[in-house]
CSV table of C-alpha atoms in Angstrom, one decimal:
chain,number,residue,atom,x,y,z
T,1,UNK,CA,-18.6,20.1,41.0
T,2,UNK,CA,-20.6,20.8,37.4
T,3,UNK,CA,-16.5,21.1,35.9
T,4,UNK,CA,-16.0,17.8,37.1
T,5,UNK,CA,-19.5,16.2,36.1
T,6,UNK,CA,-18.7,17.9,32.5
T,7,UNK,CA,-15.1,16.1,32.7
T,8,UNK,CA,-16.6,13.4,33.7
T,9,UNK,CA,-19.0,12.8,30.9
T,10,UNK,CA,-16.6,14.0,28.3
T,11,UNK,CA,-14.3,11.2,29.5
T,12,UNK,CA,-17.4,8.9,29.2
T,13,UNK,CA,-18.4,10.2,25.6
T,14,UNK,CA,-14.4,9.2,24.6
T,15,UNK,CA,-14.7,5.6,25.8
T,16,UNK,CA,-15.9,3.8,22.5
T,17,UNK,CA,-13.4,5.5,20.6
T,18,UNK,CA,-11.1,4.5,23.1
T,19,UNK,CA,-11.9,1.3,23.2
T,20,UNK,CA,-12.2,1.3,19.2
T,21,UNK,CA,-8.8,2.5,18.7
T,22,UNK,CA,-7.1,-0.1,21.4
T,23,UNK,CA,-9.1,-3.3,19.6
T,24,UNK,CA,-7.7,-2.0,15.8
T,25,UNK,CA,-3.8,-1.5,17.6
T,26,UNK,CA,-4.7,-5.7,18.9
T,27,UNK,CA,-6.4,-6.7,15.5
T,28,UNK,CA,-5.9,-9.4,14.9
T,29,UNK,CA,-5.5,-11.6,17.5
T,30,UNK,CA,-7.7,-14.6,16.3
T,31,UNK,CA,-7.9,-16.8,13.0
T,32,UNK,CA,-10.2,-14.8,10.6
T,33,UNK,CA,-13.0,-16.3,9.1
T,34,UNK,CA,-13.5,-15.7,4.7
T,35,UNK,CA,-16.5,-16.6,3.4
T,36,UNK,CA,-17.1,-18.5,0.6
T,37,UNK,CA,-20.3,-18.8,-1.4
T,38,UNK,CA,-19.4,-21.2,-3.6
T,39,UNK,CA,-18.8,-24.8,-2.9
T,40,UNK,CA,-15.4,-25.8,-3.3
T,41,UNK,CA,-13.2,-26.5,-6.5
T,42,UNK,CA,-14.7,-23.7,-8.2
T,43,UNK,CA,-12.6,-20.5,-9.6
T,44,UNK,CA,-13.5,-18.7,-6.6
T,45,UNK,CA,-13.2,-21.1,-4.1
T,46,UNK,CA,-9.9,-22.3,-5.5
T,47,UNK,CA,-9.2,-18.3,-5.6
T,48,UNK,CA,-9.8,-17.9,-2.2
T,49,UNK,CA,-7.9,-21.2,-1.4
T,50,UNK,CA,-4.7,-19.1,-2.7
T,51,UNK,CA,-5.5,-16.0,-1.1
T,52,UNK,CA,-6.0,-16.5,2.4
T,53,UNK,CA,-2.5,-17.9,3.3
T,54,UNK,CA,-0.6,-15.4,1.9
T,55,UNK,CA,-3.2,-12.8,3.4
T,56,UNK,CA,-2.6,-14.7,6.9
T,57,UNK,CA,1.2,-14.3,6.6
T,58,UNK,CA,0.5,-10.8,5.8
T,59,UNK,CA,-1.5,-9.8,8.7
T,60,UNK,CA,-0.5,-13.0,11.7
T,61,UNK,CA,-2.6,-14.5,10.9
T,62,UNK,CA,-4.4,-17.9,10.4
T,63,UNK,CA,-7.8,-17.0,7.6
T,64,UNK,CA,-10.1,-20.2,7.6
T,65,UNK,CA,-12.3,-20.8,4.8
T,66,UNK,CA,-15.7,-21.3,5.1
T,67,UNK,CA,-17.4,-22.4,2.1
T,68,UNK,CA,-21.6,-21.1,2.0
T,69,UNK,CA,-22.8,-22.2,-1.4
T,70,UNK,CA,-26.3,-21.4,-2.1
T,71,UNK,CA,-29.1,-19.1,-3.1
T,72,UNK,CA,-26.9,-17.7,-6.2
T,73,UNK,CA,-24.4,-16.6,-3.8
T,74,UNK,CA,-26.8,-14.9,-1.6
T,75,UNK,CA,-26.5,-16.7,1.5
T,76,UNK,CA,-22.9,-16.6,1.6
T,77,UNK,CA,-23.1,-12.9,0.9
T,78,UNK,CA,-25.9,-12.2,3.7
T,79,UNK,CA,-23.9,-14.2,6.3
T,80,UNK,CA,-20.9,-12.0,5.9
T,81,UNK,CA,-23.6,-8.8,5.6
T,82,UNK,CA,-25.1,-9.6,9.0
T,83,UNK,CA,-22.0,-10.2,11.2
T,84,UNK,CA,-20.5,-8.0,13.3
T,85,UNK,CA,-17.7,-5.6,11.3
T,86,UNK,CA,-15.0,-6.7,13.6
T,87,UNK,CA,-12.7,-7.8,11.0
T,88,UNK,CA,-13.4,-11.6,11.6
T,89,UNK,CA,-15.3,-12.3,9.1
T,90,UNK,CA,-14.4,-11.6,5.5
T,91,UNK,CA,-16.4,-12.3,2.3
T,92,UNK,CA,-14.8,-13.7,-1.2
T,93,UNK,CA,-16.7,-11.2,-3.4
T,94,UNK,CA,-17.2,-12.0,-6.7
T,95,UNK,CA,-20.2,-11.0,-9.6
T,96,UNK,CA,-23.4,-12.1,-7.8
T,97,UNK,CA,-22.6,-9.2,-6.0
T,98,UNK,CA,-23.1,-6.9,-8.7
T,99,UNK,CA,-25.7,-9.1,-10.3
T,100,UNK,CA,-27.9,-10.1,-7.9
T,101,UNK,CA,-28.9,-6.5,-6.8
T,102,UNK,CA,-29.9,-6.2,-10.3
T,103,UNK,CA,-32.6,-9.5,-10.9
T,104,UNK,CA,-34.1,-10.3,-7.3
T,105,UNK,CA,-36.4,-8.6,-6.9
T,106,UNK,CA,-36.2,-8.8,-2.6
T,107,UNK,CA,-32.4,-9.8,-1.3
T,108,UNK,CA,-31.8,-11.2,1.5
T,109,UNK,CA,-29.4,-8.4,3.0
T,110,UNK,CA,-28.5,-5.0,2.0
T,111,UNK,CA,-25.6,-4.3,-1.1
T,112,UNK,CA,-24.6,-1.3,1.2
T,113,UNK,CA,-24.3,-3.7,4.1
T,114,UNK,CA,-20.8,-5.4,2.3
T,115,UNK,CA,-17.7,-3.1,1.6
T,116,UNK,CA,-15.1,-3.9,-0.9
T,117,UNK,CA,-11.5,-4.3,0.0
T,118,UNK,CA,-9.9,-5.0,-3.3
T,119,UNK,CA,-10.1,-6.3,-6.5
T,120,UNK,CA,-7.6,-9.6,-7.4
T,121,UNK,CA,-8.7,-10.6,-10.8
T,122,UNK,CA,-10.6,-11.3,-13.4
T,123,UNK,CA,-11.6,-13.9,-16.3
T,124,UNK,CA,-13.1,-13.0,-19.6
T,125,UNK,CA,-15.7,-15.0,-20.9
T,126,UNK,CA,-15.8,-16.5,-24.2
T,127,UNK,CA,-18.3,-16.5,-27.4
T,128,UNK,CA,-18.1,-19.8,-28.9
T,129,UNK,CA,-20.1,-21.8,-31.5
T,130,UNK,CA,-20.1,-24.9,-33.5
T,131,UNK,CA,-17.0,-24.9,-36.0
T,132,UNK,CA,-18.9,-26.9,-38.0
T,133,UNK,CA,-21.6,-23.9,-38.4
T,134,UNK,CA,-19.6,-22.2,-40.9
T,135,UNK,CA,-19.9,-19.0,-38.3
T,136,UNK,CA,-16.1,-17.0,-38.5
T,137,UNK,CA,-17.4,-13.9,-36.7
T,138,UNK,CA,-20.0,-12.4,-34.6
T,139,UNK,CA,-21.0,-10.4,-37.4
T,140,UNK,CA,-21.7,-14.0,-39.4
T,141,UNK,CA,-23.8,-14.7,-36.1
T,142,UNK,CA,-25.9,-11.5,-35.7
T,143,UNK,CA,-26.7,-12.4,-39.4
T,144,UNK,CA,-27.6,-15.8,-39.3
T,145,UNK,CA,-30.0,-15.2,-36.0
T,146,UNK,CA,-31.7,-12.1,-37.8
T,147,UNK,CA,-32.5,-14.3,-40.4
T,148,UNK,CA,-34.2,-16.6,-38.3
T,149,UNK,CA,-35.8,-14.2,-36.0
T,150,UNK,CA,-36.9,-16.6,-32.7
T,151,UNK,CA,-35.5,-20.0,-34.6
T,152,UNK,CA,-32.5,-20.0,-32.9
T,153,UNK,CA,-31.1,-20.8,-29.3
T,154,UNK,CA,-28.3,-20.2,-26.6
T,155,UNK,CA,-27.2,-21.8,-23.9
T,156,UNK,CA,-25.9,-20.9,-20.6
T,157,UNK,CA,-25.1,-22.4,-17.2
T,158,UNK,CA,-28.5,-21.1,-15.6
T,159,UNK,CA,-31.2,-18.1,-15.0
T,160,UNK,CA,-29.5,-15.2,-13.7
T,161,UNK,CA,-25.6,-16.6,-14.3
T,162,UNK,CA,-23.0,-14.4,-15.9
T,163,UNK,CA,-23.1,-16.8,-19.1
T,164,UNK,CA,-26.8,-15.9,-19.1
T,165,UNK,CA,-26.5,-11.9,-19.0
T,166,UNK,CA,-23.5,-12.2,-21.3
T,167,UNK,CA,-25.8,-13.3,-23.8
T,168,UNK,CA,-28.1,-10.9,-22.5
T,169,UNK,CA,-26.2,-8.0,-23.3
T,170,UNK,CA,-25.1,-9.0,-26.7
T,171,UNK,CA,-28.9,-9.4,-27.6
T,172,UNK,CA,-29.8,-6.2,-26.5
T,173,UNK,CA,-26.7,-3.9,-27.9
T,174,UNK,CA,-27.2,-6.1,-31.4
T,175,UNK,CA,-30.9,-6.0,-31.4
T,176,UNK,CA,-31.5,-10.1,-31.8
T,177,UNK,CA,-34.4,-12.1,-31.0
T,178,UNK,CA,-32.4,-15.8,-29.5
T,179,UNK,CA,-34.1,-18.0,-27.0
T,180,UNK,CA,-32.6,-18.8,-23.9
T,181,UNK,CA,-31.9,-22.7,-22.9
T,182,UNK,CA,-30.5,-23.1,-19.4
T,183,UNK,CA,-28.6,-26.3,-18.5
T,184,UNK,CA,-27.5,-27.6,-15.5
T,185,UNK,CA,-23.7,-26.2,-15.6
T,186,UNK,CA,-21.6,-25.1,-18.2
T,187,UNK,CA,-20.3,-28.4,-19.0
T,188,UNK,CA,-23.8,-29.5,-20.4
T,189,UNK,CA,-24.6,-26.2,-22.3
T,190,UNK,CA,-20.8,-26.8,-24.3
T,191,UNK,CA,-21.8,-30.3,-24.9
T,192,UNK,CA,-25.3,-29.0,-26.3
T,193,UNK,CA,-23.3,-26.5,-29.0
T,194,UNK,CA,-20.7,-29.5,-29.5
T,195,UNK,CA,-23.8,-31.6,-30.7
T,196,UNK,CA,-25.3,-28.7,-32.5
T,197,UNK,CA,-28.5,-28.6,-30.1
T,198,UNK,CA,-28.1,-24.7,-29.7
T,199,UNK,CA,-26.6,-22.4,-31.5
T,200,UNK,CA,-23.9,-20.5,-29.4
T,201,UNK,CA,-23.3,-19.9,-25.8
T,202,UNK,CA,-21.1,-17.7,-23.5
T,203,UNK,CA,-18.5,-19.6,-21.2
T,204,UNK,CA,-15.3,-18.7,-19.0
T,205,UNK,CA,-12.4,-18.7,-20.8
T,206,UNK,CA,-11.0,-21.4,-18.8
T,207,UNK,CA,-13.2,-24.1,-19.0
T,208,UNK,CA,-14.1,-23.7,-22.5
T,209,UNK,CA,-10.4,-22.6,-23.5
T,210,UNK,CA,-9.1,-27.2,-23.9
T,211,UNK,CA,-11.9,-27.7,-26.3
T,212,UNK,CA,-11.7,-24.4,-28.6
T,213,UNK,CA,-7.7,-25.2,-28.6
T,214,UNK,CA,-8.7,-29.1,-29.4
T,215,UNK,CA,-11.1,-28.0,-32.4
T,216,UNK,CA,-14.6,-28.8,-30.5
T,217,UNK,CA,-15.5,-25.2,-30.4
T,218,UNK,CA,-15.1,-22.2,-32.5
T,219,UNK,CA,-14.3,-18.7,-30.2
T,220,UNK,CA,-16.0,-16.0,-32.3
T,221,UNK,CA,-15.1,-13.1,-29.3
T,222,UNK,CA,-14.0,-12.7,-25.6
T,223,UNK,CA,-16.0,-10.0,-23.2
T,224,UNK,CA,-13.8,-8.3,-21.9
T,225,UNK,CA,-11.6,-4.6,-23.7
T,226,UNK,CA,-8.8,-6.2,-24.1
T,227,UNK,CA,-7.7,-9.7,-26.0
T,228,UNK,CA,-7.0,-12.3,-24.2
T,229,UNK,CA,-3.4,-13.9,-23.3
T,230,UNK,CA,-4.5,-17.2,-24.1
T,231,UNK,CA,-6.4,-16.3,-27.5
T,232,UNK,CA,-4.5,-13.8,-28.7
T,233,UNK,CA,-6.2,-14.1,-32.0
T,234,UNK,CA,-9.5,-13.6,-31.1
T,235,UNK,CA,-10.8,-10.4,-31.1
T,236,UNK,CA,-13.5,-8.7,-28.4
T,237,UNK,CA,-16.8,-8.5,-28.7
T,238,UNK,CA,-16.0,-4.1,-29.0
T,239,UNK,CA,-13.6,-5.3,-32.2
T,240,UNK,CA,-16.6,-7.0,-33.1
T,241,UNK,CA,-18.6,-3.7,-33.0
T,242,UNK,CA,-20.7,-3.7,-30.0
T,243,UNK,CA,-19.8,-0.6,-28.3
T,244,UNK,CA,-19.4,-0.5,-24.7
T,245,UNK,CA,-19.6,-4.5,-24.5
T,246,UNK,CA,-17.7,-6.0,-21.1
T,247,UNK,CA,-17.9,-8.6,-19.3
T,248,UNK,CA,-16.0,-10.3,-17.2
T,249,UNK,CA,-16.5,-12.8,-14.0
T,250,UNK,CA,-14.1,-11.6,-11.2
T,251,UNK,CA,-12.9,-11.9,-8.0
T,252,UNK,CA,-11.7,-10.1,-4.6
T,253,UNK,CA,-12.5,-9.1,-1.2
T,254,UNK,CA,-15.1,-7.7,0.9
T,255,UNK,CA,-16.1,-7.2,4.4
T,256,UNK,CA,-19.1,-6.4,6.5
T,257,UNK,CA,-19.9,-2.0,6.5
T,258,UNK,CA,-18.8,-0.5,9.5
T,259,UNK,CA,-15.2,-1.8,10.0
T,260,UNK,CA,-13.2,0.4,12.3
T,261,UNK,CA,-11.1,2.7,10.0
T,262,UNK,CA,-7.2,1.6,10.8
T,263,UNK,CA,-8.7,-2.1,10.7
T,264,UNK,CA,-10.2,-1.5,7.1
T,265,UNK,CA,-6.5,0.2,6.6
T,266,UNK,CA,-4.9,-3.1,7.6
T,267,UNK,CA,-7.0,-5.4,5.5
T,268,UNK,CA,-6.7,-3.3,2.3
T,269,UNK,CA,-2.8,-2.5,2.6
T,270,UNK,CA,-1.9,-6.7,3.1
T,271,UNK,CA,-4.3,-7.4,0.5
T,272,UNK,CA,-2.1,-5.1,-2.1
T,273,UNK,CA,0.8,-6.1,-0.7
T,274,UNK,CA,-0.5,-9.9,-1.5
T,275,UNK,CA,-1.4,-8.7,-4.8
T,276,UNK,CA,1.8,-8.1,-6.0
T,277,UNK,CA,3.4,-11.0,-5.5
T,278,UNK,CA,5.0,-13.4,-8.5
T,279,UNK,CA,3.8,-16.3,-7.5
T,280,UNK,CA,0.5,-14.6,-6.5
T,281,UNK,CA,-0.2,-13.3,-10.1
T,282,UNK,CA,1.6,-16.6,-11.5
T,283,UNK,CA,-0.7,-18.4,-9.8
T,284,UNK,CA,-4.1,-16.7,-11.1
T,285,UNK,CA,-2.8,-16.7,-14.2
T,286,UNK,CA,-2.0,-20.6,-14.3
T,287,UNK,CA,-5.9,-21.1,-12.9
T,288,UNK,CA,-6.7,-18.8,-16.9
T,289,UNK,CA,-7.3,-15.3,-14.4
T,290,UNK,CA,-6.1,-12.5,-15.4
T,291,UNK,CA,-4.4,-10.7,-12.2
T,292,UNK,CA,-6.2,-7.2,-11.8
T,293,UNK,CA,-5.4,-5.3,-9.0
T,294,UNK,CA,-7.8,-2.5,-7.7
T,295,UNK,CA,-8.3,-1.0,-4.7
T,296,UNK,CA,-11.5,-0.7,-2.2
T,297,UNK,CA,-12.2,2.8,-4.1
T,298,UNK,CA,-11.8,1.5,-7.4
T,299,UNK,CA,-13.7,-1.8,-6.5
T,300,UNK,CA,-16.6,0.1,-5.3
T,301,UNK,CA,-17.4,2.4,-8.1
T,302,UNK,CA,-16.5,-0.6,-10.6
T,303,UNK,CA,-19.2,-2.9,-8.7
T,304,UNK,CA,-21.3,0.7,-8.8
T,305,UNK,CA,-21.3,0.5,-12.5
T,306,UNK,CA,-21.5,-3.0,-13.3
T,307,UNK,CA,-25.1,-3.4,-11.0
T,308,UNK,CA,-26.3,-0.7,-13.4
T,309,UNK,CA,-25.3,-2.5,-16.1
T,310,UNK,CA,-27.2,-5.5,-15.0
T,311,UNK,CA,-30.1,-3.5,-14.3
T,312,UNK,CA,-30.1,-2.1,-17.6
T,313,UNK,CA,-30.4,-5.5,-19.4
T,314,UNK,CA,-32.3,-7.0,-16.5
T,315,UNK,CA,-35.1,-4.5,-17.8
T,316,UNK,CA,-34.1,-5.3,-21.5
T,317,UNK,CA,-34.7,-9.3,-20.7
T,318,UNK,CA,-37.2,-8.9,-18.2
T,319,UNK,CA,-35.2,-10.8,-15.9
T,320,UNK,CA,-36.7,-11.0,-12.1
T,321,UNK,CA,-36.0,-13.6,-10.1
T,322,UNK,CA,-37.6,-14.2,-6.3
């Protein structure tokens, strides 16, 4: 009798992993949800829009975009923290999750709560000022603002913004006192340096890209190590002699903590498999991306390192937002 009450309860003690293993053999056998927090027609959103038929295909199935703008990218990012890790729901990660962590000073959800899945791409941003300033390099810059200590001003596309810390970090590697001028989007902050109302500003490669090629801006440096494809000519900002300097906006996938293993598996192998496609990479490359693949490991100490980044010139700026 106590053999068969032990059997019994061992049999008992099996049954989740049972039941775990069975539902990641069945997975998946609904349309998956991907998570957005952006409102559409943006990089990511458009990013997305290209990813999750091709990620369908790969795993049977239909992914349906939900777009959750808001809060700096928070609320689409708690949503996808606080639902069950099923493999339903997916997020579109992209840098608020590495910034964010870094400036609020209370989040919504918890970083560890999300789990990367793989890194798509990325797009370097872009040093530009007026070409009419007479500025060829960011060495001419850093010298022009350190002789006008606190005279001078940038732009960006809002507090807390990748633009915004971009600028951030070049202040604090080149030791320069520059005031901060937020507009509402990038498009007004260009216009301001177009009209000569600030004095430089960081953008995305490719929105600003039509108007450095047209003459209307002058690109001093792009963020990221290497040159870009579509400015070949113009060097980093670590040719330019700030050590260390990166940046980059980016995009990929994430999920909720806690997936079941050969789920997570699933996810992670279509995603590469999506990856490498042509007209994948074409594609990204065609919306001024840069195709980057990386998997969930690499992803996770990457977004590891670029929180304490932020955190680093958060502190610098003192930047805390509520």
């Amino acid at each position: 009798m106590q053999r068969r009450l032990v059997l019994t309860l061992a049999a008992l003690t099996c049954l989740p992993f049972v039941a775990s293993t069975a539902s990641a053999q069945t997975w998946p056998a609904r349309p998956i949800k991907l998570v957005v927090p952006f409102p559409p027609g943006g990089l990511i959103d458009n990013m997305a829009r290209l990813v999750a038929p091709k990620l369908g295909q790969e795993l049977g199935q239909a992914i349906v975009i939900d777009n959750k703008p808001g809060a700096g990218g928070n609320l689409g990012a708690t949503e996808a923290a606080r639902t069950t890790p099923d493999g339903y729901t997916l997020l579109m990660a992209s840098p608020p999750l590495t910034i964010n962590p870094a400036l609020y000073t209370k989040l919504p959800y918890k970083p560890e709560s999300i789990v990367p899945l793989g890194l798509l791409g990325r797009v370097p941003n872009v040093l530009v000022v007026n070409p009419a300033s007479g500025i060829q390099s960011v060495a001419d810059l850093s010298a022009r603002i350190k002789a006008k200590p606190g005279q001078l001003n940038y732009a960006s596309n809002g507090q807390g913004t990748s633009l915004h810390l971009s600028a951030e970090l070049y202040k604090s590697q080149a030791g320069l006192f520059v005031t901060h001028i937020p507009y509402r989007g990038a498009a007004a902050g260009l216009t301001a340096v177009m009209a000569d109302e600030v004095s430089l500003m960081f953008d995305n490669l490719p929105s600003a890209l039509g108007l450095i090629n047209g003459g209307k801006l002058k690109a001093l440096a792009v963020t990221t190590p290497q040159r870009s494809n579509a400015l070949p000519n113009v060097p980093t900002m670590q040719e330019a002699g700030l050590k260390g300097y990166q940046v980059f906006a980016w995009f990929g996938l994430a999920a909720p903590a806690g997936l079941p293993a050969a789920v997570q598996q699933k996810i992670e192998q279509a995603l590469e498999r999506v990856a490498q496609q042509a007209e994948v990479k074409a594609a990204i490359q065609k919306a001024g991306a840069e195709p980057t693949w990386v998997n969930a490991q690499g992803m996770a100490s990457f977004m590891q390192a670029d929180t304490a980044q932020w955190k680093t010139v958060a502190a610098y700026a003192k930047i805390a937002l509520d």
